[in-house]
Coordinates of C-alpha atoms in Angstrom, one line a residue:
Chain F
X59 CA 0.0 0.0 0.0
X60 CA 1.3 3.4 -0.9
X61 CA 1.7 5.7 2.1
X62 CA 2.1 8.8 0.1
X63 CA 0.9 9.2 -3.5
X64 CA 1.0 12.4 -5.6
X65 CA 0.2 13.2 -9.2
X66 CA 0.9 16.6 -10.7
X67 CA 1.5 18.1 -7.3
X68 CA 2.0 21.8 -7.8
X69 CA 2.4 24.9 -5.7
X70 CA 3.1 28.4 -6.6
X71 CA 3.8 31.5 -4.5
X72 CA 2.9 34.5 -6.5
X73 CA 5.0 34.1 -9.7
X74 CA 7.4 31.6 -8.1
X75 CA 6.9 27.9 -8.8
X76 CA 7.9 26.0 -5.7
X77 CA 6.6 22.6 -6.8
X78 CA 6.4 22.0 -10.5
X79 CA 4.0 19.1 -11.0
X80 CA 5.6 16.3 -8.9
X81 CA 4.6 12.7 -9.3
X82 CA 5.7 10.4 -6.5
X83 CA 4.7 7.2 -4.7
X84 CA 6.2 6.3 -1.3
X85 CA 5.4 2.8 -0.2
X86 CA 4.6 1.9 3.4
X87 CA 7.6 0.7 5.4
X88 CA 10.2 2.7 3.6
X89 CA 12.6 5.3 4.9
X90 CA 12.9 8.0 2.3
X91 CA 15.7 10.6 2.2
X92 CA 14.5 13.7 0.5
X93 CA 17.6 15.6 -0.5
X94 CA 17.9 18.9 -2.3
X95 CA 19.5 22.3 -2.0
X96 CA 17.9 25.1 0.0
X97 CA 14.9 26.5 -1.8
X98 CA 14.5 23.3 -3.9
X99 CA 10.9 22.7 -2.8
X100 CA 11.5 20.1 -0.1
X101 CA 9.7 22.0 2.7
X102 CA 6.9 23.0 0.3
X103 CA 6.4 19.3 -0.6
X104 CA 6.4 18.3 3.1
X105 CA 4.0 21.0 4.0
X106 CA 1.6 19.8 1.4
X107 CA 2.0 16.2 2.6
X108 CA 1.3 17.3 6.2
X109 CA -1.7 19.4 5.3
X110 CA -0.1 22.6 6.4
X111 CA -0.5 24.2 3.0
X112 CA -2.9 23.9 0.1
X113 CA -1.7 22.7 -3.3
X114 CA -2.8 21.9 -6.8
X115 CA -2.9 18.4 -8.2
X116 CA -3.7 15.1 -6.5
X117 CA -2.2 14.0 -3.2
X118 CA -3.1 11.1 -0.9
X119 CA -1.4 10.5 2.4
X120 CA -2.5 7.2 4.1
X121 CA -5.4 7.3 1.7
X122 CA -6.6 10.8 2.8
X123 CA -6.5 14.2 1.3
X124 CA -4.1 16.0 3.7
X125 CA -5.6 19.5 3.2
X126 CA -9.2 18.5 3.6
X127 CA -8.9 15.7 6.2
X128 CA -6.0 17.1 8.2
X129 CA -7.6 16.6 11.6
X130 CA -8.1 12.9 11.1
X131 CA -4.7 12.5 9.4
X132 CA -2.8 14.0 12.3
X133 CA -3.7 11.0 14.5
X134 CA -1.5 8.8 12.3
X135 CA 1.1 11.3 11.2
X136 CA 3.7 13.1 13.2
X137 CA 6.4 15.5 12.2
X138 CA 9.2 17.8 13.2
X139 CA 8.8 20.7 10.9
X140 CA 11.9 22.5 11.9
X141 CA 14.2 22.5 14.9
X142 CA 13.6 24.1 18.2
X143 CA 10.0 25.1 17.8
X144 CA 8.9 23.9 21.2
X145 CA 7.3 26.7 23.2
X146 CA 9.9 28.4 25.3
X147 CA 7.6 29.0 28.2
X148 CA 6.8 25.4 28.7
X149 CA 8.3 23.1 31.3
X150 CA 9.6 19.6 30.3
X151 CA 7.0 18.0 32.5
X152 CA 4.2 20.1 31.0
X153 CA 5.3 19.1 27.5
X154 CA 5.0 15.5 28.5
X155 CA 1.7 16.0 30.2
X156 CA 0.3 17.9 27.2
X157 CA 1.3 15.4 24.5
X158 CA 0.1 12.6 26.7
X159 CA -3.1 14.4 27.1
X160 CA -3.9 15.2 23.5
X161 CA -2.3 12.3 21.7
X162 CA -4.0 8.9 22.0
X163 CA -0.9 7.1 20.6
X164 CA 1.7 8.7 22.9
X165 CA 3.7 6.3 25.1
X166 CA 4.8 8.4 28.0
X167 CA 7.1 5.7 29.4
X168 CA 9.0 5.6 26.1
X169 CA 9.4 9.4 26.1
X170 CA 10.7 9.2 29.7
X171 CA 13.1 6.5 28.8
X172 CA 14.5 8.7 25.9
X173 CA 14.8 11.6 28.3
X174 CA 16.6 9.5 30.9
X175 CA 19.5 9.2 28.5
X176 CA 19.9 13.0 28.4
X177 CA 20.7 15.6 30.9
X178 CA 17.3 17.2 30.6
X179 CA 15.5 17.9 33.9
X180 CA 11.7 17.5 34.2
X181 CA 11.4 20.8 35.9
X182 CA 13.4 22.8 33.4
X183 CA 11.8 25.4 31.2
X184 CA 12.4 24.9 27.5
X185 CA 13.9 28.4 27.4
X186 CA 16.6 27.3 29.8
X187 CA 17.7 24.3 27.7
X188 CA 20.4 24.5 25.1
X189 CA 19.4 24.2 21.4
X190 CA 20.6 20.6 21.3
X191 CA 18.6 19.7 24.4
X192 CA 15.4 21.3 23.0
X193 CA 15.9 19.1 19.9
X194 CA 16.5 16.1 22.1
X195 CA 13.3 16.8 24.0
X196 CA 11.4 17.3 20.8
X197 CA 12.7 14.0 19.4
X198 CA 11.8 12.2 22.6
X199 CA 8.2 13.5 22.4
X200 CA 7.8 12.6 18.7
X201 CA 9.5 9.2 18.8
X202 CA 7.2 8.1 21.6
X203 CA 4.2 8.6 19.3
X204 CA 3.1 5.5 17.6
X205 CA 2.6 7.1 14.2
X206 CA 2.2 5.5 10.8
X207 CA 4.1 8.3 9.0
X208 CA 6.9 10.3 10.6
X209 CA 8.2 13.3 8.7
X210 CA 11.5 14.8 9.9
X211 CA 12.6 18.1 8.3
X212 CA 16.3 18.6 9.4
X213 CA 15.7 16.8 12.7
X214 CA 19.3 16.8 13.9
X215 CA 20.3 20.4 13.2
X216 CA 22.1 21.8 16.2
X217 CA 23.0 18.4 17.6
X218 CA 26.5 17.2 18.2
X219 CA 27.8 14.3 16.1
X220 CA 27.5 11.8 19.0
X221 CA 23.8 12.6 19.5
X222 CA 23.1 12.7 15.8
X223 CA 24.5 9.2 15.4
X224 CA 22.6 8.0 18.4
X225 CA 19.4 9.5 17.1
X226 CA 19.6 7.8 13.7
X227 CA 20.5 4.5 15.4
X228 CA 17.5 4.8 17.7
X229 CA 15.3 5.7 14.8
X230 CA 16.3 2.6 13.0
X231 CA 16.5 0.1 15.9
X232 CA 13.8 1.2 18.3
X233 CA 11.3 3.2 16.3
X234 CA 11.2 1.9 12.7
X235 CA 9.3 -1.2 11.8
X236 CA 7.8 -2.2 8.5
X237 CA 4.4 -0.8 9.2
X238 CA 5.8 2.7 9.5
X239 CA 7.1 5.1 6.9
X240 CA 9.7 7.8 7.6
X241 CA 10.5 10.7 5.3
X242 CA 13.6 12.6 6.3
X243 CA 15.3 15.7 4.9
X244 CA 18.8 16.6 5.9
X245 CA 21.9 18.4 4.6
X246 CA 24.1 15.9 6.4
X247 CA 23.4 13.2 3.9
X248 CA 26.3 11.0 4.7
X249 CA 24.9 10.4 8.2
X250 CA 21.6 9.0 6.9
X251 CA 22.9 7.0 4.0
X252 CA 23.0 3.8 6.0
X253 CA 19.5 4.0 7.2
X254 CA 17.6 5.0 4.0
X255 CA 15.8 2.5 1.9
X256 CA 14.9 5.1 -0.8
X257 CA 16.4 8.2 -2.1
X258 CA 14.9 11.2 -3.8
X259 CA 16.7 14.3 -5.1
X260 CA 14.7 17.5 -5.5
X261 CA 15.8 20.6 -7.4
X262 CA 13.9 23.6 -8.7
X263 CA 10.5 22.1 -7.7
X264 CA 11.1 18.9 -9.6
X265 CA 12.2 15.4 -8.7
X266 CA 15.5 14.8 -10.4
X267 CA 16.3 11.4 -9.0
X268 CA 14.0 8.7 -7.4
X269 CA 15.5 5.3 -6.7
X270 CA 15.7 2.7 -4.0
X271 CA 19.1 2.4 -2.2
X272 CA 19.5 -1.1 -3.7
X273 CA 19.1 0.4 -7.2
X274 CA 21.4 3.3 -6.1
X275 CA 24.2 0.8 -5.2
X276 CA 23.8 -1.2 -8.4
X277 CA 23.5 1.7 -10.8
X278 CA 26.2 4.1 -9.7
X279 CA 29.9 3.4 -9.5
X280 CA 32.9 5.6 -9.2
X281 CA 36.2 4.8 -10.7
X282 CA 39.6 6.5 -9.8
X283 CA 42.0 6.5 -12.8
X284 CA 45.4 7.9 -13.6
X285 CA 45.5 10.6 -16.4
X286 CA 46.7 8.0 -18.9
X287 CA 43.6 5.9 -18.4
X288 CA 41.2 8.8 -18.5
X289 CA 40.4 8.4 -22.3
X290 CA 39.8 4.6 -21.7
X291 CA 37.4 5.5 -18.8
X292 CA 35.6 8.1 -20.9
X293 CA 35.2 5.5 -23.7
X294 CA 33.0 3.4 -21.3
X295 CA 30.2 5.9 -21.3
X296 CA 29.5 9.5 -20.5
X297 CA 30.4 10.1 -16.9
X298 CA 27.8 12.0 -14.8
X299 CA 30.6 13.8 -13.1
X300 CA 34.4 14.1 -13.1
X301 CA 36.7 15.5 -10.4
X302 CA 40.4 15.6 -9.7
X303 CA 41.9 14.3 -6.5
X304 CA 45.7 14.2 -6.1
X305 CA 46.4 14.3 -9.8
X306 CA 43.9 11.5 -10.5
X307 CA 40.4 11.7 -11.9
X308 CA 37.3 10.3 -10.3
X309 CA 34.5 9.5 -12.7
X310 CA 31.0 8.8 -11.6
X311 CA 29.1 6.5 -14.0
X312 CA 25.4 5.5 -14.2
X313 CA 24.8 1.9 -15.2
X314 CA 28.3 1.0 -16.4
X315 CA 29.5 -2.5 -15.8
X316 CA 31.7 -2.6 -12.7
X317 CA 34.0 -5.2 -14.1
X318 CA 34.9 -3.0 -17.0
X319 CA 35.6 -0.2 -14.6
X320 CA 37.6 -2.4 -12.3
X321 CA 39.9 -3.1 -15.3
X322 CA 41.1 0.5 -15.5
X323 CA 41.1 1.7 -12.0
X324 CA 39.9 1.5 -8.4
X325 CA 36.1 1.1 -8.2
X326 CA 33.9 2.1 -5.3
X327 CA 30.3 3.0 -4.6
X328 CA 29.7 6.7 -4.5
X329 CA 28.3 8.4 -1.5
X330 CA 24.9 10.1 -1.7
X331 CA 26.8 13.4 -1.5
X332 CA 29.0 12.5 -4.5
X333 CA 25.9 11.7 -6.5
X334 CA 24.1 14.8 -5.3
X335 CA 27.0 17.0 -6.5
X336 CA 27.0 15.1 -9.8
X337 CA 23.3 15.4 -10.5
X338 CA 22.5 18.8 -9.0
X339 CA 25.8 20.5 -8.4
X340 CA 25.9 22.6 -11.6
X341 CA 22.2 23.2 -11.8
X342 CA 21.5 24.1 -8.1
X343 CA 19.2 27.1 -7.4
X344 CA 21.2 29.9 -5.9
X345 CA 21.8 28.1 -2.6
X346 CA 24.4 26.6 -0.4
X347 CA 24.0 23.1 -1.7
X348 CA 24.7 20.2 0.5
X349 CA 26.8 20.8 3.5
X350 CA 28.5 17.5 3.1
Chain U
X69 CA -1.3 -6.8 5.9
X70 CA -2.4 -3.2 6.3
X71 CA -0.6 -1.1 8.8
X72 CA -3.7 -0.6 10.9
X73 CA -3.8 -4.3 11.7
X74 CA -0.5 -4.1 13.7
X75 CA -1.7 -1.2 15.7
X76 CA -5.0 -2.7 16.7
X77 CA -3.3 -5.0 19.3
X78 CA -1.1 -2.4 20.9
X79 CA -3.2 0.7 21.2
X80 CA -6.6 0.6 22.8
X81 CA -8.9 2.6 20.6
X82 CA -10.0 5.6 22.6
X83 CA -13.7 6.3 22.8
X84 CA -15.1 9.1 20.7
X85 CA -16.0 11.2 23.7
X86 CA -12.5 11.0 25.1
X87 CA -10.8 12.0 21.8
X88 CA -13.2 15.0 21.5
X89 CA -12.9 16.5 25.0
X90 CA -9.3 15.6 26.0
X91 CA -7.6 17.8 23.5
X92 CA -9.9 20.6 24.5
X93 CA -9.2 20.1 28.2
X94 CA -5.4 20.0 27.7
X95 CA -5.5 23.0 25.3
X96 CA -7.2 25.1 28.0
X97 CA -4.6 24.0 30.6
X98 CA -1.9 24.8 28.1
X99 CA -3.3 28.4 27.9
X100 CA -3.2 28.7 31.7
X101 CA 0.4 27.4 31.8
X102 CA 1.4 30.0 29.2
X103 CA -0.6 32.9 30.5
X104 CA -0.3 32.9 34.2
X105 CA -1.4 36.5 34.3
X106 CA -4.9 35.1 33.9
X107 CA -5.1 34.4 37.6
X108 CA -2.1 36.3 39.0
X109 CA -3.1 39.7 37.8
X110 CA -6.7 39.7 39.3
X111 CA -5.2 38.2 42.5
X112 CA -2.6 40.9 42.7
X113 CA -5.3 43.6 42.1
X114 CA -7.4 42.1 44.9
X115 CA -4.4 41.8 47.1
X116 CA -3.3 45.4 46.7
X117 CA -6.8 46.8 47.3
X118 CA -7.3 44.6 50.3
X119 CA -4.0 45.4 51.8
X120 CA -4.7 49.1 51.4
X121 CA -8.2 48.8 53.0
X122 CA -6.9 46.8 55.9
X123 CA -4.2 49.3 56.7
X124 CA -6.8 52.0 56.3
X125 CA -9.3 50.2 58.6
X126 CA -6.9 50.0 61.4
X127 CA -6.2 53.7 61.2
X128 CA -9.8 54.8 61.0
X129 CA -10.2 57.8 63.2
X130 CA -12.6 56.9 66.1
X131 CA -14.7 59.8 65.1
X132 CA -15.5 58.3 61.7
X133 CA -16.5 55.0 63.4
X134 CA -18.7 56.7 66.0
X135 CA -20.4 58.5 63.1
X136 CA -20.9 55.2 61.4
X137 CA -22.4 53.8 64.6
X138 CA -24.8 56.7 64.7
X139 CA -26.1 56.0 61.2
X140 CA -29.2 54.0 60.6
X141 CA -28.7 50.3 59.7
X142 CA -29.3 50.8 55.9
X143 CA -26.7 53.6 55.7
X144 CA -24.3 51.5 57.8
X145 CA -24.7 48.7 55.4
X146 CA -24.0 50.9 52.4
X147 CA -20.9 52.3 54.0
X148 CA -19.6 48.8 54.7
X149 CA -20.2 47.6 51.2
X150 CA -18.1 50.4 49.6
X151 CA -14.7 48.8 50.3
X152 CA -16.0 45.6 48.8
X153 CA -17.3 47.4 45.7
X154 CA -13.9 49.0 45.3
X155 CA -12.1 45.6 45.5
X156 CA -14.7 44.0 43.1
X157 CA -14.3 46.8 40.6
X158 CA -10.5 46.5 40.7
X159 CA -10.8 42.8 40.1
X160 CA -13.2 43.2 37.2
X161 CA -11.2 46.0 35.5
X162 CA -8.0 43.9 35.9
X163 CA -9.7 40.8 34.4
X164 CA -10.9 43.0 31.5
X165 CA -7.4 44.3 30.8
X166 CA -6.0 40.8 31.1
X167 CA -8.6 39.6 28.6
X168 CA -7.7 42.3 26.1
X169 CA -4.0 41.5 26.2
X170 CA -4.6 37.8 26.3
X171 CA -6.8 38.0 23.2
X172 CA -4.4 40.2 21.4
X173 CA -1.6 37.6 21.9
X174 CA -3.7 34.5 21.6
X175 CA -3.0 33.6 18.0
X176 CA 0.1 35.7 17.6
X177 CA 2.6 34.4 20.1
X178 CA 2.5 30.9 18.8
X179 CA 3.5 32.2 15.3
X180 CA 6.1 34.5 16.7
X181 CA 8.0 31.8 18.7
X182 CA 7.3 29.3 15.8
X183 CA 5.7 26.9 18.3
X184 CA 2.7 26.8 16.0
X185 CA 4.6 24.1 14.0
X186 CA 4.7 22.0 17.2
X187 CA 1.0 22.5 18.0
X188 CA 0.1 21.6 14.5
X189 CA 2.1 18.4 14.7
X190 CA -0.4 17.1 17.3
X191 CA -3.9 15.9 16.7
X192 CA -5.6 19.1 17.9
X193 CA -7.7 20.7 15.3
X194 CA -7.7 24.5 14.6
X195 CA -11.3 24.5 15.8
X196 CA -10.3 23.0 19.1
X197 CA -7.4 25.4 19.4
X198 CA -9.5 28.5 18.7
X199 CA -12.3 27.4 21.0
X200 CA -9.9 26.8 23.8
X201 CA -8.4 30.2 23.4
X202 CA -11.8 31.9 23.2
X203 CA -12.7 29.9 26.3
X204 CA -10.2 32.1 28.3
X205 CA -11.9 35.5 28.0
X206 CA -15.4 34.0 27.7
X207 CA -15.4 31.5 30.6
X208 CA -12.1 31.2 32.5
X209 CA -11.5 34.8 33.3
X210 CA -15.1 35.5 34.5
X211 CA -14.9 32.5 36.7
X212 CA -11.5 33.4 38.0
X213 CA -12.7 37.0 38.7
X214 CA -15.8 35.7 40.5
X215 CA -13.8 33.3 42.6
X216 CA -11.4 36.0 43.6
X217 CA -14.3 38.3 44.5
X218 CA -15.8 35.6 46.7
X219 CA -12.5 35.1 48.4
X220 CA -12.2 38.8 48.9
X221 CA -15.7 38.9 50.4
X222 CA -14.8 36.1 52.9
X223 CA -11.6 37.9 53.8
X224 CA -13.4 41.2 54.3
X225 CA -16.0 39.7 56.5
X226 CA -13.2 38.2 58.5
X227 CA -11.5 41.5 58.9
X228 CA -14.7 43.3 59.8
X229 CA -15.4 40.7 62.4
X230 CA -12.1 41.8 64.1
X231 CA -12.2 45.5 63.3
X232 CA -15.9 46.3 64.3
X233 CA -15.7 45.0 67.9
X234 CA -12.3 46.5 68.3
X235 CA -14.0 49.9 67.7
X236 CA -17.0 49.2 69.9
X237 CA -19.4 48.3 67.1
X238 CA -21.6 45.3 67.4
X239 CA -20.4 42.4 65.3
X240 CA -24.1 41.6 64.6
X241 CA -23.9 44.5 62.1
X242 CA -22.3 41.9 59.8
X243 CA -25.1 39.5 60.0
X244 CA -28.1 41.6 60.1
X245 CA -27.4 44.3 57.6
X246 CA -24.5 43.2 55.4
X247 CA -25.7 43.6 51.9
X248 CA -22.6 42.0 50.6
X249 CA -24.2 38.8 49.5
X250 CA -26.7 40.8 47.4
X251 CA -23.8 42.8 45.9
X252 CA -22.1 39.5 45.1
X253 CA -25.2 38.3 43.1
X254 CA -25.2 41.6 41.3
X255 CA -21.5 41.2 40.5
X256 CA -22.0 37.7 39.2
X257 CA -24.8 38.8 37.0
X258 CA -22.7 41.7 35.7
X259 CA -19.9 39.3 34.9
X260 CA -22.1 37.0 32.9
X261 CA -23.9 39.8 31.1
X262 CA -20.7 41.7 30.2
X263 CA -18.9 38.6 29.1
X264 CA -21.8 37.8 26.6
X265 CA -22.1 41.4 25.6
X266 CA -18.3 41.7 25.0
X267 CA -18.0 38.4 23.0
X268 CA -17.6 40.2 19.7
X269 CA -14.8 42.3 21.2
X270 CA -12.8 39.2 22.2
X271 CA -13.5 37.6 18.8
X272 CA -12.3 40.8 17.0
X273 CA -9.1 41.0 19.1
X274 CA -8.3 37.3 18.5
X275 CA -8.9 37.7 14.8
X276 CA -6.4 40.6 14.7
X277 CA -4.0 38.5 16.7
X278 CA -4.1 35.8 14.1
X279 CA -3.8 38.2 11.3
X280 CA -1.4 41.0 12.2
X281 CA 2.3 40.2 12.0
X282 CA 3.1 42.8 14.7
X283 CA 1.6 45.6 16.7
X284 CA -1.7 43.8 17.3
X285 CA -2.8 46.5 19.7
X286 CA -2.5 49.2 17.0
X287 CA -4.3 47.1 14.4
X288 CA -7.1 46.2 16.9
X289 CA -7.9 49.7 18.1
X290 CA -6.4 52.0 15.4
X291 CA -8.7 51.4 12.4
X292 CA -12.0 51.8 14.5
X293 CA -10.6 55.0 16.0
X294 CA -9.5 56.3 12.6
X295 CA -12.9 55.5 11.1
X296 CA -14.7 57.3 14.0
X297 CA -12.6 60.4 13.4
X298 CA -13.1 60.1 9.6
X299 CA -16.9 59.9 10.1
X300 CA -16.9 62.9 12.3
X301 CA -14.8 65.0 9.9
X302 CA -16.5 63.9 6.7
X303 CA -20.1 63.7 7.7
X304 CA -20.2 65.4 11.1
X305 CA -21.9 62.4 12.6
X306 CA -20.8 59.9 15.2
X307 CA -22.8 56.8 14.5
X308 CA -19.7 54.5 14.6
X309 CA -18.5 56.0 17.9
X310 CA -22.0 55.5 19.3
X311 CA -22.1 51.9 18.1
X312 CA -18.7 51.2 19.7
X313 CA -19.7 52.9 22.9
X314 CA -22.9 50.9 23.0
X315 CA -20.9 47.7 22.6
X316 CA -18.6 48.6 25.4
X317 CA -21.1 49.7 28.0
X318 CA -24.6 48.9 26.6
X319 CA -24.9 45.8 28.7
X320 CA -25.8 47.9 31.7
X321 CA -28.7 49.5 29.9
X322 CA -29.9 46.2 28.4
X323 CA -29.6 44.0 31.4
X324 CA -30.9 46.1 34.2
X325 CA -34.3 47.6 34.7
X326 CA -34.3 51.4 34.6
X327 CA -34.5 53.0 38.1
X328 CA -34.6 56.4 39.6
X329 CA -30.9 56.1 40.0
X330 CA -28.6 56.9 37.1
X331 CA -27.2 53.7 35.6
X332 CA -24.0 54.0 37.5
X333 CA -22.6 50.6 38.1
X334 CA -22.0 51.1 41.9
X335 CA -25.6 52.0 42.4
X336 CA -27.0 48.9 40.8
X337 CA -29.3 47.0 43.1
X338 CA -30.3 43.4 43.1
X339 CA -34.0 44.4 42.4
X340 CA -32.9 45.9 39.1
X341 CA -31.6 42.6 37.6
X342 CA -33.6 42.0 34.4
X343 CA -32.3 38.8 32.7
X344 CA -35.5 38.6 30.6
X345 CA -34.9 42.0 29.1
X346 CA -31.3 41.1 28.4
X347 CA -32.2 37.8 26.7
X348 CA -34.6 39.6 24.4
X349 CA -32.2 42.5 23.6
X350 CA -31.4 42.4 19.9
X351 CA -28.0 43.9 20.7
X352 CA -27.0 40.7 22.6
X353 CA -27.9 38.3 19.7
X354 CA -26.4 40.5 17.1
X355 CA -23.2 40.7 19.1
X356 CA -23.1 36.9 19.6
X357 CA -23.7 36.4 15.8
X358 CA -20.8 38.8 15.0
X359 CA -18.7 37.0 17.6
X360 CA -19.5 33.6 16.0
X361 CA -18.6 34.8 12.6
X362 CA -15.3 36.3 13.8
X363 CA -14.3 33.2 15.7
X364 CA -15.1 31.1 12.6
X365 CA -12.8 33.5 10.6
X366 CA -10.1 32.8 13.3
X367 CA -10.4 29.0 12.7
X368 CA -10.3 29.4 9.0
X369 CA -7.4 31.8 9.2
X370 CA -5.3 29.5 11.5
X371 CA -5.3 26.8 8.8
X372 CA -3.2 29.1 6.6
X373 CA -0.9 30.5 9.3
X374 CA 2.8 29.8 9.4
X375 CA 5.4 31.1 11.7
X376 CA 6.1 34.9 11.3

């Protein structure tokens, strides 16, 4: 069953096209990485999926129209739209009470267990917590909700590397199971590569790449060659991207036989960041690109 | 296997009633957590007035008290009820001011601190949110104000029970002639009547708070004022000003039977309460209709709201 299905999803702000007729289908039980430069349309797409903004075109999330049936949908969907949006006046204990009060699928014990691993005090005000702690609290609340779809928009911004790693491990080991679907956007792509099952690149309001991680590993290969072997490498196909490292060239190919590549140089699987630069690098909207 | 199958075993499906009322209950509690001035400010007002009166009572010149003792019982009762009326007025005015500032921030602060994204990530509808916020000026504040008035009354009776005998007055004065319970009924009636009468004001302030990016106070009060001035300058009339004045104070005229007294609030008597007249006042229903429309606009508007 498709968790999210869109056809011709389109959104404009004044004259600016934020989403340019996107078609997508995300199956239940997948972890999708939605990757794109700033301003590519990721957040616009997520807002449409979460019923936070209206849109043109067809969109079904868990079989519902997210704009029209938002109230029902939010019982099964959870999200972190941005970091550190917890109300600053709230106490940690109040946040727990409130979510436990309004959300029928919230498991308070689970949230308490997450919090026990942190230095966050129950009596603390959110305003007195560091940015990383606010994010930890937010994640503890959200991860204790038994949702069918979890949307994470830059969930680990402001967290140190140890906690980021722990967060993704927890997400994969304790939270994820095959009845849930997770959509995550992040600029730190290398940190999510190992947990994703699907990958989607977005640029200028369009999907420029949509493949499973298995397909990703089969299709794309990088070969490192000396300058003498460069013509031989180029003869194998048009590389998506070429770059120089220590006087050697690294060529990224799509769908070229790995054995043929191995004959002329060292072959390895590219990282998502490498592929991102190859696919979007030159064409990115005026933006910072991936901070990878 | 559909995903819902796996959830059936683990989560007990909550009853419909629970899912409907629990988010509302917690949303109201949330408002009280965030806006502690809702009860602190009227309490502080009552405290300051009472403290002043107590200090004053102990310093009353004996002459004033002997004069009081010489008055006939009705006059004595009137004199004794004045401090209570002052305290009650202070509480009511404070509650009104709190309601104004609360309503002006109700739908704005969540956008300013971006927490609206957190609230919207939970299964609490925009309707529930707006109703829970409207609940504060329409229900919570009147109840808080009334509770504090009652506490004040009890406190004042206690103080009088000490002060009167100390000055040689019979404590029975409290029992036989104290009109304070009557005054309390009048005050409760005033609170209910004014809250209903002012409903469109709270709705308007909340609509502005959800719409304006900043300076909600100016947006709420500026345009009506400018229009009043414009009307006066352009046509020499003051219909709008009259309308606004009627909306602010008209409840006294509509909810109390006319008497020989002027319609000054501190002279209102329990015999003048006229709920029937109030219920049939077109101004009440027109106001409630406008309030309902404005609150509906608040709900509609919140759907489209993003952080500022």
